[in-house]
PDB file of C-alpha atoms in Angstrom:
ATOM      1  CA  PHE A   8     -18.711   2.053   8.945  1.00 98.00           C
ATOM      2  CA  ALA A   9     -16.790  -0.274  11.648  1.00 98.00           C
ATOM      3  CA  SER A  10     -19.020   1.993  14.670  1.00 97.00           C
ATOM      4  CA  ALA A  11     -18.380  -1.142  16.892  1.00 97.00           C
ATOM      5  CA  HIS A  12     -22.572   0.795  18.324  1.00 96.00           C
ATOM      6  CA  GLY A  13     -20.088   3.621  19.593  1.00 96.00           C
ATOM      7  CA  SER A  14     -17.198   1.457  21.446  1.00 96.00           C
ATOM      8  CA  PRO A  15     -13.913   3.260  22.246  1.00 96.00           C
ATOM      9  CA  ARG A  16     -11.820   0.244  19.544  1.00 97.00           C
ATOM     10  CA  HIS A  17     -12.466  -0.641  16.704  1.00 97.00           C
ATOM     11  CA  PRO A  18     -14.968  -3.777  16.022  1.00 98.00           C
ATOM     12  CA  ASP A  19     -13.051  -7.223  14.987  1.00 97.00           C
ATOM     13  CA  TRP A  20     -13.986  -7.839  11.627  1.00 97.00           C
ATOM     14  CA  TYR A  21     -12.555  -4.228  10.885  1.00 98.00           C
ATOM     15  CA  TYR A  22      -9.817  -5.079  11.721  1.00 98.00           C
ATOM     16  CA  ASN A  23     -10.576  -8.872   9.706  1.00 97.00           C
ATOM     17  CA  LEU A  24     -11.239  -7.141   7.123  1.00 97.00           C
ATOM     18  CA  ARG A  25      -7.430  -5.630   7.364  1.00 97.00           C
ATOM     19  CA  ALA A  26      -6.089  -8.265   7.669  1.00 98.00           C
ATOM     20  CA  HIS A  27      -7.641 -10.445   4.297  1.00 98.00           C
ATOM     21  CA  PRO A  28      -9.448  -8.010   2.108  1.00 98.00           C
ATOM     22  CA  GLU A  29     -10.700 -10.309   0.016  1.00 98.00           C
ATOM     23  CA  ILE A  30     -13.814 -12.037   0.424  1.00 97.00           C
ATOM     24  CA  VAL A  31     -16.894 -13.676  -0.627  1.00 97.00           C
ATOM     25  CA  ILE A  32     -20.392 -11.883   0.534  1.00 97.00           C
ATOM     26  CA  GLU A  33     -23.812 -13.669   0.138  1.00 97.00           C
ATOM     27  CA  ILE A  34     -26.693 -11.138  -0.332  1.00 96.00           C
ATOM     28  CA  GLY A  35     -29.484 -14.480  -0.821  1.00 96.00           C
ATOM     29  CA  ALA A  36     -29.072 -16.755  -3.275  1.00 96.00           C
ATOM     30  CA  GLU A  37     -25.963 -15.515  -5.188  1.00 95.00           C
ATOM     31  CA  THR A  38     -22.349 -15.067  -3.726  1.00 96.00           C
ATOM     32  CA  ILE A  39     -20.043 -12.265  -4.622  1.00 97.00           C
ATOM     33  CA  PRO A  40     -15.949 -12.242  -5.525  1.00 98.00           C
ATOM     34  CA  VAL A  41     -15.590  -8.016  -3.115  1.00 98.00           C
ATOM     35  CA  ARG A  42     -12.581  -6.632  -2.574  1.00 98.00           C
ATOM     36  CA  ALA A  43     -12.938  -4.692   0.857  1.00 98.00           C
ATOM     37  CA  VAL A  44     -11.011  -1.366   0.559  1.00 98.00           C
ATOM     38  CA  GLU A  45     -10.631   1.524   3.359  1.00 98.00           C
ATOM     39  CA  LEU A  46     -12.335   5.326   2.445  1.00 98.00           C
ATOM     40  CA  HIS A  47     -10.101   7.968   3.775  1.00 98.00           C
ATOM     41  CA  GLY A  48     -10.228  12.071   3.218  1.00 98.00           C
ATOM     42  CA  ALA A  49     -13.437  13.366   1.865  1.00 98.00           C
ATOM     43  CA  GLU A  50     -13.717  10.974   0.065  1.00 98.00           C
ATOM     44  CA  ARG A  51     -14.909   8.446   3.204  1.00 98.00           C
ATOM     45  CA  ASP A  52     -16.356  11.786   5.201  1.00 98.00           C
ATOM     46  CA  ALA A  53     -19.118  12.580   2.412  1.00 98.00           C
ATOM     47  CA  ILE A  54     -20.325   9.279   2.858  1.00 98.00           C
ATOM     48  CA  PHE A  55     -20.389   8.796   6.630  1.00 98.00           C
ATOM     49  CA  ALA A  56     -22.161  11.836   6.414  1.00 98.00           C
ATOM     50  CA  ARG A  57     -24.464  11.410   4.210  1.00 98.00           C
ATOM     51  CA  GLN A  58     -25.045   7.649   6.710  1.00 98.00           C
ATOM     52  CA  ALA A  59     -24.949  10.276   9.683  1.00 98.00           C
ATOM     53  CA  ALA A  60     -28.233  12.121   7.889  1.00 98.00           C
ATOM     54  CA  ARG A  61     -29.645   9.035   7.757  1.00 98.00           C
ATOM     55  CA  PHE A  62     -28.957   8.130  10.951  1.00 98.00           C
ATOM     56  CA  PRO A  63     -28.376  10.284  13.408  1.00 98.00           C
ATOM     57  CA  ILE A  64     -26.970   7.739  15.770  1.00 97.00           C
ATOM     58  CA  PHE A  65     -23.475   8.066  13.833  1.00 97.00           C
ATOM     59  CA  ALA A  66     -23.121  11.292  14.854  1.00 97.00           C
ATOM     60  CA  GLU A  67     -23.599  11.211  17.812  1.00 97.00           C
ATOM     61  CA  TYR A  68     -20.759   8.558  17.700  1.00 97.00           C
ATOM     62  CA  ALA A  69     -18.713  10.445  15.907  1.00 97.00           C
ATOM     63  CA  ARG A  70     -19.252  13.166  18.858  1.00 96.00           C
ATOM     64  CA  ARG A  71     -18.231  10.846  21.569  1.00 96.00           C
ATOM     65  CA  LEU A  72     -14.929   8.857  20.140  1.00 97.00           C
ATOM     66  CA  GLU A  73     -11.336  10.303  20.432  1.00 95.00           C
ATOM     67  CA  ARG A  74     -11.121   7.205  16.988  1.00 97.00           C
ATOM     68  CA  THR A  75     -12.222   8.205  13.695  1.00 97.00           C
ATOM     69  CA  ILE A  76     -15.334   5.273  12.323  1.00 98.00           C
ATOM     70  CA  PRO A  77     -14.083   3.727   9.039  1.00 98.00           C
ATOM     71  CA  VAL A  78     -15.933   3.765   6.557  1.00 98.00           C
ATOM     72  CA  ILE A  79     -14.863   0.554   4.515  1.00 98.00           C
ATOM     73  CA  ARG A  80     -16.873   0.182   0.549  1.00 98.00           C
ATOM     74  CA  LEU A  81     -16.874  -2.717  -1.038  1.00 98.00           C
ATOM     75  CA  GLU A  82     -15.390  -3.199  -4.352  1.00 98.00           C
ATOM     76  CA  ARG A  83     -16.925  -6.746  -6.956  1.00 97.00           C
ATOM     77  CA  ARG A  84     -14.227  -8.510  -7.822  1.00 96.00           C
ATOM     78  CA  PRO A  85     -13.425 -10.879 -11.112  1.00 91.00           C
ATOM     79  CA  ALA A  86     -15.557 -14.173 -10.223  1.00 78.00           C
TER      80      ALA A  86
END
């Protein structure tokens, strides 16, 4: 969720992922190759709604911002 804590502009990491979507993440001691995919339309809206229900600050950000908060999914790639 590229909310940037309610900032009027997208966070820098969002632009980095758009430019270089194939990355490696770390979970504990494991490294996992993933591809960052921006979600759109109904899929994006449904996932954002779940996040906003769980963490109401996201709903507040969405209400006051003129931009749409991007939602990024990390998809596992072959190692």
